[in-house]
Amino acid sequence: MDRKISFIGVGPGDPDLLTIKALKKIESADVIIWTDSLIPEKIINFAQEGAETIKTGSLTLEKITSIMIEKFNEGKTVIRLQDGDPCLFGALREQIEILTQNKIGIEVIPGVSAFQIAAAYNEAELTIPNITQTIILTRAGGRTGMPEKESLKDLAKHNSSLCLYLSARHIKSSQETLLEFYPPETKVIVGYRVSWDDGWTSLIELKDMAKFTLDKKLIRTTIYIISPAICNSTNRSNLYNPSYKHLFRNN
Ligand SMILES: C[S@@+](CC[C@H](N)C(=O)[O-])C[C@H]1O[C@@H](n2cnc3c(N)ncnc32)[C@H](O)[C@@H]1O
């Protein structure tokens, strides 16, 4: 059998949002390496008895990957749990690169990302015809290098649905920039630890985003969705429109 290390997106927190594939992998792993700052313990409780669980919160990339390599070479089934979907802000590439250099095969299993659960909890559709058909997933600049051409100012010009990850600490300057392009009454979904036991979401307006964040003392694990599509009921899609014919409905 082709042995691999699986990188598994476990979703935003609620164990019921795990994919069946993710659950099966967690239940059968010998070693589970997991992002304890962003994944609730409940998900680790699916591990089989005797499984070794290793938290990555205080570890470096070098330490995490050396543990993975060591355990894998001992013949163990090793999985790496990442919150949400691994392709987003998860330092995935750098982990994979080191494993690949060590001739270890990998696979990636997707998960539900934070913006999706925050939208779902608010029954929000983020793509409404003639309002916006685009979702931007980004973050406010911080210590992580933000390419100049992706400044919030440039992205905000599109007036699309905009999801801000990792941005609570920079929300005042983000709000100021966004207000140059979005009306102050634009709806914003703010979600804190959405789908965790103590998590919540709130629907507010852009002009209140920074004050709300400050009042709630939000620093971490917060997602913002700023969108002209939220609570906008003026446009309907062609898909279910009786006057619109398509491949599966041509009469
Ligand atoms: C390191 S990033 C990882 C994102 C993750 N890969 C995803 O797809 O959701 C962590 C950031 O994701 C967002 N996030 C992750 N889980 C969340 C949740 N349950 N509620 C709110 N925001 C969350 C927050 O912006 C948090 O600061």
Short mmCIF file of C-alpha atoms and ligand atoms in Angstrom, two decimals:
data_model
loop_
_atom_site.label_atom_id
_atom_site.label_comp_id
_atom_site.label_asym_id
_atom_site.label_seq_id
_atom_site.Cartn_x
_atom_site.Cartn_y
_atom_site.Cartn_z
CA MET A 1 0.00 0.00 0.00
CA ASP A 2 1.10 3.50 -0.84
CA ARG A 3 1.73 5.13 2.57
CA LYS A 4 1.12 8.85 2.88
CA ILE A 5 0.73 11.57 5.46
CA SER A 6 -2.75 13.10 5.25
CA PHE A 7 -3.31 16.83 5.76
CA ILE A 8 -6.92 17.06 6.83
CA GLY A 9 -9.13 20.12 6.95
CA VAL A 10 -11.39 19.55 9.95
CA GLY A 11 -13.65 22.56 9.43
CA PRO A 12 -14.34 25.49 11.76
CA GLY A 13 -14.93 23.54 14.99
CA ASP A 14 -18.22 21.64 15.02
CA PRO A 15 -17.31 17.93 14.78
CA ASP A 16 -20.50 17.32 12.76
CA LEU A 17 -18.90 19.33 9.96
CA LEU A 18 -16.08 16.82 9.50
CA THR A 19 -16.20 14.99 6.18
CA ILE A 20 -16.69 11.22 6.42
CA LYS A 21 -13.22 10.84 4.94
CA ALA A 22 -11.71 13.06 7.65
CA LEU A 23 -13.53 11.17 10.40
CA LYS A 24 -12.33 7.78 9.13
CA LYS A 25 -8.75 9.03 9.02
CA ILE A 26 -8.95 10.44 12.56
CA GLU A 27 -10.48 7.22 13.89
CA SER A 28 -7.71 5.06 12.43
CA ALA A 29 -4.58 7.21 12.88
CA ASP A 30 -1.68 6.21 15.14
CA VAL A 31 -0.35 9.76 15.42
CA ILE A 32 -2.46 12.92 15.22
CA ILE A 33 -0.67 16.23 14.91
CA TRP A 34 -3.12 19.06 15.43
CA THR A 35 -3.44 22.83 15.61
CA ASP A 36 -4.67 23.06 19.20
CA SER A 37 -5.22 26.83 19.06
CA LEU A 38 -7.88 26.50 16.36
CA ILE A 39 -9.28 22.97 16.67
CA PRO A 40 -11.53 21.94 19.58
CA GLU A 41 -10.59 18.92 21.70
CA LYS A 42 -13.92 17.29 20.71
CA ILE A 43 -12.46 16.45 17.32
CA ILE A 44 -9.45 14.74 18.84
CA ASN A 45 -11.81 12.63 20.95
CA PHE A 46 -12.58 10.59 17.81
CA ALA A 47 -9.03 9.18 17.96
CA GLN A 48 -8.66 5.48 18.65
CA GLU A 49 -7.44 4.37 22.05
CA GLY A 50 -3.68 4.59 22.29
CA ALA A 51 -3.31 7.11 19.48
CA GLU A 52 -0.60 9.67 20.12
CA THR A 53 -1.84 13.26 19.86
CA ILE A 54 0.61 16.11 19.45
CA LYS A 55 -0.30 19.80 19.71
CA THR A 56 1.44 22.21 17.37
CA GLY A 57 0.57 25.48 19.14
CA SER A 58 4.05 26.04 20.56
CA LEU A 59 6.10 24.16 17.92
CA THR A 60 8.13 25.44 14.96
CA LEU A 61 7.78 24.20 11.38
CA GLU A 62 11.07 22.30 11.76
CA LYS A 63 9.89 20.57 14.92
CA ILE A 64 6.45 19.70 13.51
CA THR A 65 7.84 18.22 10.32
CA SER A 66 10.63 16.35 12.11
CA ILE A 67 8.03 14.69 14.37
CA MET A 68 5.96 13.77 11.29
CA ILE A 69 8.98 12.29 9.52
CA GLU A 70 10.12 10.36 12.60
CA LYS A 71 6.69 8.84 13.31
CA PHE A 72 6.06 8.07 9.65
CA ASN A 73 9.42 6.30 9.35
CA GLU A 74 8.54 4.21 12.39
CA GLY A 75 5.71 2.80 10.23
CA LYS A 76 2.91 4.72 11.95
CA THR A 77 -0.16 6.23 10.30
CA VAL A 78 0.40 9.96 10.71
CA ILE A 79 -2.22 12.64 10.08
CA ARG A 80 -1.97 16.40 10.36
CA LEU A 81 -5.18 18.22 11.30
CA GLN A 82 -5.63 21.80 10.18
CA ASP A 83 -8.58 24.03 11.01
CA GLY A 84 -11.02 24.96 8.26
CA ASP A 85 -9.65 24.12 4.84
CA PRO A 86 -5.90 23.49 4.58
CA CYS A 87 -5.50 25.63 1.45
CA LEU A 88 -6.25 28.82 3.37
CA PHE A 89 -3.71 30.46 5.68
CA GLY A 90 -2.51 27.09 6.92
CA ALA A 91 1.24 27.06 6.16
CA LEU A 92 0.47 23.99 4.06
CA ARG A 93 3.04 24.42 1.29
CA GLU A 94 6.05 24.72 3.59
CA GLN A 95 5.11 21.56 5.49
CA ILE A 96 4.55 19.62 2.27
CA GLU A 97 7.86 20.82 0.83
CA ILE A 98 9.85 19.40 3.74
CA LEU A 99 7.99 16.08 3.66
CA THR A 100 8.45 15.79 -0.10
CA GLN A 101 12.17 16.49 0.27
CA ASN A 102 12.18 13.54 2.66
CA LYS A 103 10.44 11.39 0.02
CA ILE A 104 7.20 11.15 1.97
CA GLY A 105 3.98 11.13 -0.04
CA ILE A 106 1.15 13.36 1.10
CA GLU A 107 -2.54 13.85 0.44
CA VAL A 108 -4.81 16.79 1.29
CA ILE A 109 -8.43 16.41 2.39
CA PRO A 110 -10.52 19.58 2.22
CA GLY A 111 -12.69 20.99 5.00
CA VAL A 112 -15.32 23.67 5.56
CA SER A 113 -13.67 27.06 5.84
CA ALA A 114 -14.56 29.77 8.37
CA PHE A 115 -16.26 32.05 5.84
CA GLN A 116 -18.59 29.23 4.80
CA ILE A 117 -19.87 28.49 8.29
CA ALA A 118 -20.29 32.20 9.07
CA ALA A 119 -22.31 32.65 5.86
CA ALA A 120 -24.37 29.51 6.54
CA TYR A 121 -25.26 30.58 10.09
CA ASN A 122 -26.63 33.80 8.61
CA GLU A 123 -28.36 32.11 5.68
CA ALA A 124 -26.33 34.41 3.45
CA GLU A 125 -25.72 33.97 -0.26
CA LEU A 126 -22.55 35.84 -1.15
CA THR A 127 -23.07 35.85 -4.93
CA ILE A 128 -26.20 37.62 -6.09
CA PRO A 129 -26.68 38.45 -9.80
CA ASN A 130 -25.96 42.07 -10.70
CA ILE A 131 -24.84 42.78 -7.12
CA THR A 132 -21.69 40.69 -6.88
CA GLN A 133 -20.56 37.40 -8.39
CA THR A 134 -17.20 37.40 -6.67
CA ILE A 135 -15.92 36.44 -3.23
CA ILE A 136 -12.52 37.66 -2.11
CA LEU A 137 -10.84 35.74 0.71
CA THR A 138 -8.08 37.82 2.21
CA ARG A 139 -6.63 39.31 5.38
CA ALA A 140 -5.59 42.71 6.62
CA GLY A 141 -1.87 43.29 6.33
CA GLY A 142 0.02 42.43 9.47
CA ARG A 143 3.33 40.76 10.11
CA THR A 144 2.71 38.41 7.17
CA GLY A 145 3.92 39.79 3.85
CA MET A 146 1.00 41.21 1.89
CA PRO A 147 1.73 41.73 -1.82
CA GLU A 148 1.35 45.41 -2.65
CA LYS A 149 -1.09 44.76 -5.49
CA GLU A 150 -3.41 43.01 -3.03
CA SER A 151 -3.77 45.95 -0.67
CA LEU A 152 -7.21 46.15 0.94
CA LYS A 153 -7.72 49.38 -0.96
CA ASP A 154 -7.25 47.62 -4.30
CA LEU A 155 -9.45 44.68 -3.34
CA ALA A 156 -12.19 46.91 -1.93
CA LYS A 157 -12.55 48.70 -5.27
CA HIS A 158 -14.38 45.62 -6.60
CA ASN A 159 -17.21 46.04 -4.10
CA SER A 160 -17.54 42.28 -4.01
CA SER A 161 -18.19 39.99 -1.05
CA LEU A 162 -15.02 40.30 0.99
CA CYS A 163 -14.01 37.86 3.71
CA LEU A 164 -11.37 38.99 6.17
CA TYR A 165 -9.43 36.32 8.01
CA LEU A 166 -6.86 37.01 10.74
CA SER A 167 -7.79 40.67 10.83
CA ALA A 168 -9.38 41.55 14.19
CA ARG A 169 -6.28 43.40 15.40
CA HIS A 170 -6.29 45.59 12.30
CA ILE A 171 -9.99 46.20 12.02
CA LYS A 172 -9.94 49.95 12.61
CA SER A 173 -7.70 50.68 9.62
CA SER A 174 -9.56 48.02 7.59
CA GLN A 175 -12.87 49.74 8.27
CA GLU A 176 -11.45 53.12 7.27
CA THR A 177 -10.19 51.70 3.96
CA LEU A 178 -13.39 49.78 3.22
CA LEU A 179 -15.54 52.86 3.87
CA GLU A 180 -13.84 54.56 0.92
CA PHE A 181 -15.55 52.04 -1.38
CA TYR A 182 -18.52 50.43 0.40
CA PRO A 183 -21.54 52.35 1.76
CA PRO A 184 -21.46 52.69 5.58
CA GLU A 185 -24.65 50.58 5.88
CA THR A 186 -23.11 47.59 4.06
CA LYS A 187 -23.88 44.47 6.05
CA VAL A 188 -21.06 42.68 7.84
CA ILE A 189 -21.21 39.23 9.37
CA VAL A 190 -18.80 39.00 12.30
CA GLY A 191 -18.15 35.50 13.58
CA TYR A 192 -16.17 34.52 16.65
CA ARG A 193 -15.21 30.83 17.07
CA VAL A 194 -18.18 30.04 14.87
CA SER A 195 -19.58 26.54 15.56
CA TRP A 196 -17.56 26.12 18.80
CA ASP A 197 -19.61 25.73 22.00
CA ASP A 198 -18.93 29.38 22.93
CA GLY A 199 -19.01 30.70 19.35
CA TRP A 200 -21.43 33.19 17.81
CA THR A 201 -22.08 35.37 14.80
CA SER A 202 -23.57 38.86 14.59
CA LEU A 203 -24.94 40.88 11.71
CA ILE A 204 -23.80 44.50 11.89
CA GLU A 205 -23.04 47.42 9.55
CA LEU A 206 -19.66 48.36 8.20
CA LYS A 207 -19.63 51.72 9.97
CA ASP A 208 -19.83 49.85 13.33
CA MET A 209 -17.31 47.10 12.59
CA ALA A 210 -14.32 48.53 14.49
CA LYS A 211 -16.28 49.66 17.55
CA PHE A 212 -18.08 46.31 17.71
CA THR A 213 -14.75 44.49 17.58
CA LEU A 214 -13.31 46.67 20.32
CA ASP A 215 -16.41 46.38 22.53
CA LYS A 216 -16.38 42.58 22.21
CA LYS A 217 -12.60 42.53 22.76
CA LEU A 218 -12.11 40.39 19.65
CA ILE A 219 -8.48 39.61 18.92
CA ARG A 220 -8.39 36.06 17.56
CA THR A 221 -10.49 33.47 15.71
CA THR A 222 -12.74 36.08 14.17
CA ILE A 223 -14.03 36.16 10.62
CA TYR A 224 -15.61 39.15 8.88
CA ILE A 225 -17.75 38.98 5.76
CA ILE A 226 -18.42 42.39 4.24
CA SER A 227 -20.89 42.12 1.39
CA PRO A 228 -23.45 44.09 -0.61
CA ALA A 229 -25.16 40.72 -1.20
CA ILE A 230 -26.12 40.19 2.44
CA CYS A 231 -29.79 41.05 3.07
CA ASN A 232 -30.19 42.11 -0.56
CA SER A 233 -33.35 40.68 -2.04
CA THR A 234 -33.73 42.77 -5.18
CA ASN A 235 -32.26 40.41 -7.77
CA ARG A 236 -33.05 36.81 -8.66
CA SER A 237 -30.86 34.37 -10.58
CA ASN A 238 -31.49 32.98 -14.06
CA LEU A 239 -31.10 29.43 -12.84
CA TYR A 240 -34.67 28.97 -11.60
CA ASN A 241 -36.25 31.72 -13.68
CA PRO A 242 -39.10 30.33 -15.87
CA SER A 243 -38.13 32.62 -18.75
CA TYR A 244 -34.55 31.30 -18.83
CA LYS A 245 -33.92 28.06 -20.78
CA HIS A 246 -30.88 25.89 -20.17
CA LEU A 247 -29.62 22.37 -20.76
CA PHE A 248 -31.70 20.80 -17.98
CA ARG A 249 -34.86 22.89 -18.52
CA ASN A 250 -35.51 23.73 -22.13
CA ASN A 251 -39.26 24.15 -22.13
C1 LIG B 1 -4.69 30.51 10.45
S1 LIG B 1 -6.24 30.97 9.78
C2 LIG B 1 -6.81 29.44 9.16
C3 LIG B 1 -8.05 29.51 8.32
C4 LIG B 1 -8.64 28.14 8.02
N1 LIG B 1 -7.71 27.36 7.25
C5 LIG B 1 -10.00 28.19 7.34
O1 LIG B 1 -10.12 27.72 6.19
O2 LIG B 1 -10.94 28.67 7.97
C6 LIG B 1 -7.17 31.24 11.22
C7 LIG B 1 -8.22 32.30 11.00
O3 LIG B 1 -9.36 31.72 10.38
C8 LIG B 1 -10.53 32.28 10.87
N2 LIG B 1 -11.26 31.21 11.60
C9 LIG B 1 -10.95 29.90 11.66
N3 LIG B 1 -11.88 29.22 12.34
C10 LIG B 1 -12.81 30.12 12.71
C11 LIG B 1 -14.04 30.03 13.43
N4 LIG B 1 -14.50 28.86 13.90
N5 LIG B 1 -14.74 31.16 13.65
C12 LIG B 1 -14.28 32.35 13.18
N6 LIG B 1 -13.14 32.48 12.48
C13 LIG B 1 -12.42 31.39 12.25
C14 LIG B 1 -10.12 33.42 11.80
O4 LIG B 1 -10.00 34.58 11.01
C15 LIG B 1 -8.77 32.92 12.27
O5 LIG B 1 -7.99 34.00 12.72
#
